[in-house]
CSV table of C-alpha atoms and ligand atoms in Angstrom, one decimal:
chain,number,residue,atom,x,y,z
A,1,UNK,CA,0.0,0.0,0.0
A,2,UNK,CA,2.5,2.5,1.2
A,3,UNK,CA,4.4,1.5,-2.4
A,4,UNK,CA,0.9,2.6,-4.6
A,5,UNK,CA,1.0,6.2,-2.3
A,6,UNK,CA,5.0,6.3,-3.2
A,7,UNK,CA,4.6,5.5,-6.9
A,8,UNK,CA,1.1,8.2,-7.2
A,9,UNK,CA,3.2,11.3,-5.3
A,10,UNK,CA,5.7,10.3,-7.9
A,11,UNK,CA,3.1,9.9,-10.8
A,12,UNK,CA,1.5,13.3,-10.1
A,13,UNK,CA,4.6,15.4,-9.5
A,14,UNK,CA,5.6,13.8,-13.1
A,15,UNK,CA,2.0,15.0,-14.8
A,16,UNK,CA,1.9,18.7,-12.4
A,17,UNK,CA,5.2,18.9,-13.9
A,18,UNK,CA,4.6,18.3,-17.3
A,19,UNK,CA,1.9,20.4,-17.5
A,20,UNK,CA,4.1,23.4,-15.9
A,21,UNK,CA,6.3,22.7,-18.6
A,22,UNK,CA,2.9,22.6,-20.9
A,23,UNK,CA,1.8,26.3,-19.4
A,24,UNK,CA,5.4,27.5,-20.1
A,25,UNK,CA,4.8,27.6,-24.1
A,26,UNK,CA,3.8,30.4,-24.0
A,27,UNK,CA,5.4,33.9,-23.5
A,28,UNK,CA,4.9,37.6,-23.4
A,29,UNK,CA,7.9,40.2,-23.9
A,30,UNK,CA,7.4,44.2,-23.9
A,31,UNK,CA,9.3,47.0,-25.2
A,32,UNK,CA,9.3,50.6,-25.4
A,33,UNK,CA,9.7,52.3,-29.1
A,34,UNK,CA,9.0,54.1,-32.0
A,35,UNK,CA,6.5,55.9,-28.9
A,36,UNK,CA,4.9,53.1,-28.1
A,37,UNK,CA,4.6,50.1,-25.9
A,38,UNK,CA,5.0,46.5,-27.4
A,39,UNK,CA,3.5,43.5,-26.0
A,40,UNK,CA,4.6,40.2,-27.7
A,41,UNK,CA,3.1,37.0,-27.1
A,42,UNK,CA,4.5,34.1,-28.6
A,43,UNK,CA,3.0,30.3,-28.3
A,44,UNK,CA,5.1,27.0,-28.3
A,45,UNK,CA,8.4,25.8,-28.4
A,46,UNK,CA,11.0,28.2,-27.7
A,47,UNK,CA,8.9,31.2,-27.0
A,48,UNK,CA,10.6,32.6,-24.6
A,49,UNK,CA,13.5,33.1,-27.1
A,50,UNK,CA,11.4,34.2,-29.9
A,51,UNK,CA,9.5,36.6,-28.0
A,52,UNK,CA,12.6,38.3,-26.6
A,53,UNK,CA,14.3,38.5,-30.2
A,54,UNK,CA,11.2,40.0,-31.3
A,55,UNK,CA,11.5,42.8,-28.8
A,56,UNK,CA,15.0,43.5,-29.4
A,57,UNK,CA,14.2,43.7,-33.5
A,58,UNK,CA,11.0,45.9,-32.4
A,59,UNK,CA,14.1,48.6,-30.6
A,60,UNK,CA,16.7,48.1,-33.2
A,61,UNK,CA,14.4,49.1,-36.0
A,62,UNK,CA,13.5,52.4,-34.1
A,63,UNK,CA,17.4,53.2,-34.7
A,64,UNK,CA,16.7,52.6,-38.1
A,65,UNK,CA,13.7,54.9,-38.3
A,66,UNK,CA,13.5,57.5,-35.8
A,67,UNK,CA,13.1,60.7,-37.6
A,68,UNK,CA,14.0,62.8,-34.1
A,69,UNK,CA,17.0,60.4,-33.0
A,70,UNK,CA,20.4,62.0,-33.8
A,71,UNK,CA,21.8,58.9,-34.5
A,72,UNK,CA,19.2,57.0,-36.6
A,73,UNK,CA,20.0,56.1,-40.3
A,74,UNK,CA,16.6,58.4,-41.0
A,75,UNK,CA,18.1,61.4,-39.0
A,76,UNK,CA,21.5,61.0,-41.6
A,77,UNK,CA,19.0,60.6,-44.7
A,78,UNK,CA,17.7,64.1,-43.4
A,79,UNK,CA,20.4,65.5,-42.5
A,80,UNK,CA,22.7,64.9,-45.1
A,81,UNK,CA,20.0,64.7,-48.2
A,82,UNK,CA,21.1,60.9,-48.9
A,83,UNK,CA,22.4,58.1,-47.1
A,84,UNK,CA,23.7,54.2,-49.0
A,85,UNK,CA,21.0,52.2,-50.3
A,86,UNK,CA,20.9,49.2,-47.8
A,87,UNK,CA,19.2,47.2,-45.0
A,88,UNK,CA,15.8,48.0,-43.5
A,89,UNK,CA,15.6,51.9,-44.3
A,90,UNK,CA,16.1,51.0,-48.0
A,91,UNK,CA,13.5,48.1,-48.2
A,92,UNK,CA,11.0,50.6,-46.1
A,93,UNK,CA,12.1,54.0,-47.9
A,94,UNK,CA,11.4,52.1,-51.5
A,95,UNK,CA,7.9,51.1,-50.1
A,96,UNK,CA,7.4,54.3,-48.5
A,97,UNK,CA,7.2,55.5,-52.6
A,98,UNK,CA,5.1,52.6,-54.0
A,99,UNK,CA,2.5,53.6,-51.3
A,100,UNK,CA,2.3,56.8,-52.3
A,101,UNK,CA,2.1,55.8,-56.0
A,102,UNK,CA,-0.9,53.8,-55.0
A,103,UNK,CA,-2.9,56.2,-52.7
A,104,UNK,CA,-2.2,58.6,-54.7
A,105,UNK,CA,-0.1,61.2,-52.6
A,106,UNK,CA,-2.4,60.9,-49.9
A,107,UNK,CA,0.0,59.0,-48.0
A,108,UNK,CA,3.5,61.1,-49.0
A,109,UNK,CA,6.6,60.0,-47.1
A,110,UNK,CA,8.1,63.3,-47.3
A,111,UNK,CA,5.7,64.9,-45.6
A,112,UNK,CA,8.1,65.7,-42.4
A,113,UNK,CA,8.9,69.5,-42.6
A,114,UNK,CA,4.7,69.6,-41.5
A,115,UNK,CA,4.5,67.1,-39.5
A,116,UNK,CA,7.8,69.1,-37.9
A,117,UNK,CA,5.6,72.7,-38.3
A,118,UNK,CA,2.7,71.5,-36.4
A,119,UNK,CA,5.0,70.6,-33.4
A,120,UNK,CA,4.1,66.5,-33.9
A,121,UNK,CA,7.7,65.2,-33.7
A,122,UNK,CA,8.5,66.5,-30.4
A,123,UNK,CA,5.2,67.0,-28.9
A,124,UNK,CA,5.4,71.1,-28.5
A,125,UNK,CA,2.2,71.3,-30.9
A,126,UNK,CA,1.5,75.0,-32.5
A,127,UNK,CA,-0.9,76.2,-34.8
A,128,UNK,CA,1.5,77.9,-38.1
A,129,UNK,CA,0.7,80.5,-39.7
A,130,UNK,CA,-0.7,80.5,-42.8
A,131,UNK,CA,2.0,81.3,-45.1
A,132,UNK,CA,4.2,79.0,-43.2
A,133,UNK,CA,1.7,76.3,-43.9
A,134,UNK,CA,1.5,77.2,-48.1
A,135,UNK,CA,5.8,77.4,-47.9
A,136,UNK,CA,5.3,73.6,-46.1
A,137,UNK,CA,3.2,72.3,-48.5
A,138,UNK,CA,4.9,73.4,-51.5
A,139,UNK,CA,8.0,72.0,-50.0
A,140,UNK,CA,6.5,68.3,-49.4
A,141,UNK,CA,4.6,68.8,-53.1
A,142,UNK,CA,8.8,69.3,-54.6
A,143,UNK,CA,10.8,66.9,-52.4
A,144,UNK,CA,11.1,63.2,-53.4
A,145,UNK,CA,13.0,60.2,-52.7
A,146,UNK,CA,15.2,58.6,-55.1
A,147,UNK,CA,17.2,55.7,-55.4
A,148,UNK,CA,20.5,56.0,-57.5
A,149,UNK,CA,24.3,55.8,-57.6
A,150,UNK,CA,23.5,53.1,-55.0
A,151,UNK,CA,22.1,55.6,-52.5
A,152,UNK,CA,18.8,56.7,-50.9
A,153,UNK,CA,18.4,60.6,-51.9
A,154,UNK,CA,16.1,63.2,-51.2
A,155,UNK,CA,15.7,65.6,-54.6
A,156,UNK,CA,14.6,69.6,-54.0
A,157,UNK,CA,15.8,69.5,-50.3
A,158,UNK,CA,12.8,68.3,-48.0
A,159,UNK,CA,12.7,65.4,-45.5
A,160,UNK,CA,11.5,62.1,-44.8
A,161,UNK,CA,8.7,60.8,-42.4
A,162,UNK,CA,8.2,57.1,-42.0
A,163,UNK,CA,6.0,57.4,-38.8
A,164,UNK,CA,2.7,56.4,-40.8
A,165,UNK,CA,4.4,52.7,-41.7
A,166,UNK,CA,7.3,51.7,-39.1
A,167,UNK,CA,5.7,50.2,-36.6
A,168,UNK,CA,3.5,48.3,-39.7
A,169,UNK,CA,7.4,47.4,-41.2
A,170,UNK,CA,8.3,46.4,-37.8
A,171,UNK,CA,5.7,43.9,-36.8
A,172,UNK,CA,6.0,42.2,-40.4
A,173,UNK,CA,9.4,41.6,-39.1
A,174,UNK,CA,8.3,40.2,-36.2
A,175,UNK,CA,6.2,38.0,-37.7
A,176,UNK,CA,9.0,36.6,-40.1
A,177,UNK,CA,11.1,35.8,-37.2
A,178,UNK,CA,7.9,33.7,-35.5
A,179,UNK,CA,7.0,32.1,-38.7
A,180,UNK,CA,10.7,30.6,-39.4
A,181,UNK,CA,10.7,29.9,-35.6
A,182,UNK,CA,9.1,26.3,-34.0
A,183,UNK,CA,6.2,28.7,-32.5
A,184,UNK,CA,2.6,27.8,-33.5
A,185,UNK,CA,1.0,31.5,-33.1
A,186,UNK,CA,1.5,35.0,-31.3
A,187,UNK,CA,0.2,37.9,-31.2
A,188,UNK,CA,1.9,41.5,-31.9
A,189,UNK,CA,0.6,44.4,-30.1
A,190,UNK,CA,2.1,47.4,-31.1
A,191,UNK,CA,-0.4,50.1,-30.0
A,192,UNK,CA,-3.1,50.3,-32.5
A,193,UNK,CA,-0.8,47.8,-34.6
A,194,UNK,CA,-1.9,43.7,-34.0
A,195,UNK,CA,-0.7,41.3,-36.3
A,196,UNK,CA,-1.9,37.5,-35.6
A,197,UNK,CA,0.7,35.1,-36.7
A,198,UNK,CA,-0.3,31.0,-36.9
A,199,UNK,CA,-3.2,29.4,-34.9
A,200,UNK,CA,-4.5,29.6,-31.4
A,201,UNK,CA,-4.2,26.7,-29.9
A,202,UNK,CA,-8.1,25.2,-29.5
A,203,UNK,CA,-8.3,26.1,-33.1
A,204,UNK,CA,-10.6,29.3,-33.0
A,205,UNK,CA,-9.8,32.3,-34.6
A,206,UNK,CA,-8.3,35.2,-33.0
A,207,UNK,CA,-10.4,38.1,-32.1
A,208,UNK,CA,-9.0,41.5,-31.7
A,209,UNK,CA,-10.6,44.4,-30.4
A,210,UNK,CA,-11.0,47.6,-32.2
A,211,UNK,CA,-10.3,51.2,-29.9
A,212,UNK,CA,-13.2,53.2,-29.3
A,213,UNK,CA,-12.3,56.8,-30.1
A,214,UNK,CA,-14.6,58.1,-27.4
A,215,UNK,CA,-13.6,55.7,-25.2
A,216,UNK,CA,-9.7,55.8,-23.5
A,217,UNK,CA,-9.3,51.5,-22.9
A,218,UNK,CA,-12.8,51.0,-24.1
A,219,UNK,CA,-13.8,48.9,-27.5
A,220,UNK,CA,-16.3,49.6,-30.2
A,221,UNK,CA,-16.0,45.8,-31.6
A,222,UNK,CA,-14.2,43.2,-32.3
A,223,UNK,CA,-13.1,41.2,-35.8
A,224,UNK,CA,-12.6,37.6,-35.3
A,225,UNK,CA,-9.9,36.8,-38.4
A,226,UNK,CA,-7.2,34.2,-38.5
A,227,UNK,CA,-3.4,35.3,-39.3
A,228,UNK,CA,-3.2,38.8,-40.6
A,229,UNK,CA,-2.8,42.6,-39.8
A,230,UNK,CA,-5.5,44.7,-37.8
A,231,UNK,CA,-4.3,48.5,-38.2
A,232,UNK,CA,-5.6,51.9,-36.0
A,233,UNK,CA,-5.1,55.2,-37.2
A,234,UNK,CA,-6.8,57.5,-35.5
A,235,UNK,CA,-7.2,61.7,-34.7
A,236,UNK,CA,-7.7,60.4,-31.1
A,237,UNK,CA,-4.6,59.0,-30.8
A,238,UNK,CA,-1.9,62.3,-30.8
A,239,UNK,CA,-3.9,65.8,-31.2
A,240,UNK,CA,-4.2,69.1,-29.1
A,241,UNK,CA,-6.4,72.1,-28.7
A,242,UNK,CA,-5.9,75.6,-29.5
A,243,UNK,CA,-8.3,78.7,-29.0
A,244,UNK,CA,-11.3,75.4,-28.9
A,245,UNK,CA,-10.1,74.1,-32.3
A,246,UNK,CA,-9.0,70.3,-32.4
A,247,UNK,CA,-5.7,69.3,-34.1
A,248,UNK,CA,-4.7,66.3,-34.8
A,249,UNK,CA,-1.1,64.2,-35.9
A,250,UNK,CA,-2.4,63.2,-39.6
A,251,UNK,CA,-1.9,65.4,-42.5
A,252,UNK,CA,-3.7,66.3,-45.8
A,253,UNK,CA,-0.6,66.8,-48.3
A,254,UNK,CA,-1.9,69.1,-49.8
A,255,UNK,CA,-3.6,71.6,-47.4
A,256,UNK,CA,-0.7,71.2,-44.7
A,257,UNK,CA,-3.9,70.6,-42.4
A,258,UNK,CA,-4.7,68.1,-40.3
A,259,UNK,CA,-7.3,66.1,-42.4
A,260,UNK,CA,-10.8,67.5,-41.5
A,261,UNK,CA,-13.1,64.8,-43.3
A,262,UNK,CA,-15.5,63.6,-40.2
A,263,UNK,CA,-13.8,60.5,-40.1
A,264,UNK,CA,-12.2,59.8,-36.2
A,265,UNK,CA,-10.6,56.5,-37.1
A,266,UNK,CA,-9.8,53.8,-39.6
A,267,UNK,CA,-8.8,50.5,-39.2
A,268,UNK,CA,-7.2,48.1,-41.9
A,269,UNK,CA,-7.3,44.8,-42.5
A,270,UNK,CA,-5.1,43.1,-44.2
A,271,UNK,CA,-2.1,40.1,-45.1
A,272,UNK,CA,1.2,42.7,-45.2
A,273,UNK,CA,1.5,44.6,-41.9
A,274,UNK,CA,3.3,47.5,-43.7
A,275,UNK,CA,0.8,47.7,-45.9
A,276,UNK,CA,-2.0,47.9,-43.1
A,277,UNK,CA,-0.2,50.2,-41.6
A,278,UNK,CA,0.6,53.0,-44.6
A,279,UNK,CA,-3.2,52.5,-45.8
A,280,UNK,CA,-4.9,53.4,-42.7
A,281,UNK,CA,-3.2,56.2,-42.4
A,282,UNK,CA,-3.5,57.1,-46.0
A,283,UNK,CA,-7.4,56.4,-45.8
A,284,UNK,CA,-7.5,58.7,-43.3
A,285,UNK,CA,-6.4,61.1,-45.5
A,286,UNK,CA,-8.3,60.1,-48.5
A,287,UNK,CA,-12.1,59.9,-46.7
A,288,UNK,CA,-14.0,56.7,-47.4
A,289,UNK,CA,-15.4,57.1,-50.7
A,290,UNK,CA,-12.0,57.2,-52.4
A,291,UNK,CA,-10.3,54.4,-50.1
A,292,UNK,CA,-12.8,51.9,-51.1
A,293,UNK,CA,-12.3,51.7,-54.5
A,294,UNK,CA,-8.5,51.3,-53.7
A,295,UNK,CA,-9.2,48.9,-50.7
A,296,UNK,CA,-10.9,47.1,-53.2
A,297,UNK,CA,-8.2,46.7,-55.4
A,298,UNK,CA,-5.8,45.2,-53.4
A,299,UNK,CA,-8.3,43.3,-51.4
A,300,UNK,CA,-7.8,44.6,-48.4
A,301,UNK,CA,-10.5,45.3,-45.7
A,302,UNK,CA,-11.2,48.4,-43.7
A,303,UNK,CA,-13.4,49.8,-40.3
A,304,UNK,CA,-14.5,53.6,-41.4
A,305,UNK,CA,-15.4,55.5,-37.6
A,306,UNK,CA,-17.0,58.8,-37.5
A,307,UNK,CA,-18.2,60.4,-34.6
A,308,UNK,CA,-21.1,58.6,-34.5
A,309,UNK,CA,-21.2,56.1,-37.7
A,310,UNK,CA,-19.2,52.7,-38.5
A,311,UNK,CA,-18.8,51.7,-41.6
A,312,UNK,CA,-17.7,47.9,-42.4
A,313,UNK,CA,-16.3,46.6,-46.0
A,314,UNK,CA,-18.3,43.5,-47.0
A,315,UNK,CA,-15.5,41.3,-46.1
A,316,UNK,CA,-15.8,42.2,-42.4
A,317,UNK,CA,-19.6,41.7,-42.5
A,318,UNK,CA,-19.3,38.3,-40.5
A,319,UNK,CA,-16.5,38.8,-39.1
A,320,UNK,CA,-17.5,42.3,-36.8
A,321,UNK,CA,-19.2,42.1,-33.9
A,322,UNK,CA,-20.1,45.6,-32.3
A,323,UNK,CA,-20.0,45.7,-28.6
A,324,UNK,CA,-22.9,46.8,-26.3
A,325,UNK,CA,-21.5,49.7,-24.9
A,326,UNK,CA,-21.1,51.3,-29.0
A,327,UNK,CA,-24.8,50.0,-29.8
A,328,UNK,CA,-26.3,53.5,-29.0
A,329,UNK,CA,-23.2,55.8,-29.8
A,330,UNK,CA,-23.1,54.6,-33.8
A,331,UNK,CA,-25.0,53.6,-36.4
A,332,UNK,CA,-23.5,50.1,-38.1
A,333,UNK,CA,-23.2,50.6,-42.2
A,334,UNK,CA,-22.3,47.6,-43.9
A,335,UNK,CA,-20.6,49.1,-47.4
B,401,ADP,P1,0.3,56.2,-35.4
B,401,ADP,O1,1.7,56.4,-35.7
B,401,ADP,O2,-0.3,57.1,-34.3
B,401,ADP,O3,0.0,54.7,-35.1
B,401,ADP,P2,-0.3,56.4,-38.2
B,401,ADP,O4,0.2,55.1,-38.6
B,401,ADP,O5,-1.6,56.9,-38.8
B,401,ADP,O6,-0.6,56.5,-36.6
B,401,ADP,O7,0.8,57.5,-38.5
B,401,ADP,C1,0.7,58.8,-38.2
B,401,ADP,C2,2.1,59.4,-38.5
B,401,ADP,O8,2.4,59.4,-39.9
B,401,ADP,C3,2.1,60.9,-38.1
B,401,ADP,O9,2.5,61.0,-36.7
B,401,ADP,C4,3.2,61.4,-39.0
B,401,ADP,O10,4.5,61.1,-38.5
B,401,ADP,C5,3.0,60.6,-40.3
B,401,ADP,N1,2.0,61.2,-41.2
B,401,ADP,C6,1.0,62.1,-41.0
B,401,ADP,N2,0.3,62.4,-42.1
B,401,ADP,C7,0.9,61.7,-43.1
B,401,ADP,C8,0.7,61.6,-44.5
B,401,ADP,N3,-0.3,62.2,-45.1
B,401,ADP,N4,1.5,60.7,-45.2
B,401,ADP,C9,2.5,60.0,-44.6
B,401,ADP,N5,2.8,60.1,-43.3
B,401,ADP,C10,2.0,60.9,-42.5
B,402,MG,MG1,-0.2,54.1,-40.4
């Protein structure tokens, strides 16, 4: 008897242990950058190793990017008007210029001297004057990036802002690096940036909750969608007031304004994480009419929020689920 009690401690500090080891696969890193707070969960084998790599890309790429950091390779491109053609700024510089192709200039990477104007890039906002506004947007209108002589160069002396696609470039990274790891999912929060990567676990799809503009930690829905991008941009999320006027961190090209449309966020979905990223803030810009015959043909979807409207493309329809607490702020559209 005492032998069966012996051999059943041993037989369930065996199974308690393996299913510590079980609870173990899975693991959650954070980092701080690109002014923003990264959580990383990765499942299965080895992700504790994965998810800690992934945060240490997520911090190396800011060095890359940072349009404020003295010693990013951006800051150099600025500074100097041309930096060599290589590594991650030249792969997300070169897509920087195809997005713009396809939105039109609504999304224009060389939109920093307004950004700048407005006070954005260092948070000590101001309202410009007029004519400083008109010299600003004449400025972004001339400059443009070109490749040559095996460098990156920007032509008629304006500067580069990849804010509206770096965190996008970043967690596509990340996903790379889990995909060509022995992971079976994770999840990449990168503010209003989630990319799903693999399968959960019990099989069901991932749902992932959509910021209500209104609402500071509240959510207006949720999609339920299996590995992809789910991209924010919003006027909520970096804005100030002035004399009662709101002002917020994304730009209309072409009036050096912040874009004035009625919409208050828009959220993309899609398969590239870049390209989630750089179209909801260039459907910001563009208002919803014009985005969805582009959204359309790359076959991306997208959330349209106004202040009190929220407008679903049809491939969301079943996947969308409004929550109670937005039932009686908004009107649902299906478009
Ligand atoms: P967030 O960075 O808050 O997640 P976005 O992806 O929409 O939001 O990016 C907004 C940033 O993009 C701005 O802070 C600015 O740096 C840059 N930006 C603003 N307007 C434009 C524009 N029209 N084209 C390209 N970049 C823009
Ligand atoms: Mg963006």
């Amino acid at each position: 008897m005492k032998k069966i009690i012996v051999f059943a401690f041993i037989f369930i500090f065996l199974f308690a242990t393996a299913c510590g080891e079980d609870a173990a696969e899975e693991y959650t890193s954070y980092a701080n950058a690109m002014d923003t707070s990264a959580k990383i969960t990765v499942y299965g084998k080895d992700s504790k190793a994965v998810a800690e790599e992934c945060a240490e890309l997520f911090k190396s790429l800011e060095g890359e990017f940072s349009a404020t950091d003295a010693n990013s390779k951006l800051y150099t491109l600025n500074t100097n008007g041309n930096i060599e053609a290589e590594g991650h700024l030249y792969a997300l510089c070169g897509f920087a210029n195809e997005l713009s192709t396809l939105t039109d200039g609504a999304y224009n990477p060389c939109i920093y001297p307004l950004v700048k104007l407005w006070g954005f890039t260092a948070d000590e906002f101001k309202v410009p004057t007029q004519e400083e506004i008109d010299e600003n947007v004449k400025l972004v209108a001339d400059s443009k990036m070109v490749f040559k002589d095996g460098g990156i160069y920007i032509e008629n002396g304006g500067m580069v802002d990849l804010g509206g696609i770096a965190k996008g470039y970043a967690s596509e990274m990340m996903r790379s690096l889990i995909s060509g790891s022995d992971s079976t999912g994770a999840v990449i929060s990168l503010g209003g940036n989630i990319v799903t990567v693999g399968e959960k676990s019990d099989g069901t799809p991932w749902s992932i909750g959509i910021n209500s503009p209104k609402n500071d930690g509240g959510l207006i829905g949720t999609l339920s969608v299996g590995e992809c991008a789910v991209v924010t941009s919003g006027s909520y999320i970096r804005n100030f007031e002035k004399d009662g006027k709101f002002y917020h961190h994304i730009i209309d090209p072409k009036t050096g304004m912040p874009v004035d449309n009625g919409l208050v966020s828009v959220t993309v979905v899609a398969d590239d994480a870049a390209l989630a990223d750089g179209l909801s803030t260039a459907f910001f810009v563009m208002g919803i009419e014009e985005s969805l015959t582009v959204a359309e043909s790359l076959d991306v979807d997208v959330v349209f929020v106004t202040e009190n409207s929220i407008s679903i493309s049809s491939g969301l329809k079943e996947k969308f689920t409004l929550s109670k607490s937005a039932e009686d702020e908004y009107d649902l559209i299906f478009l």
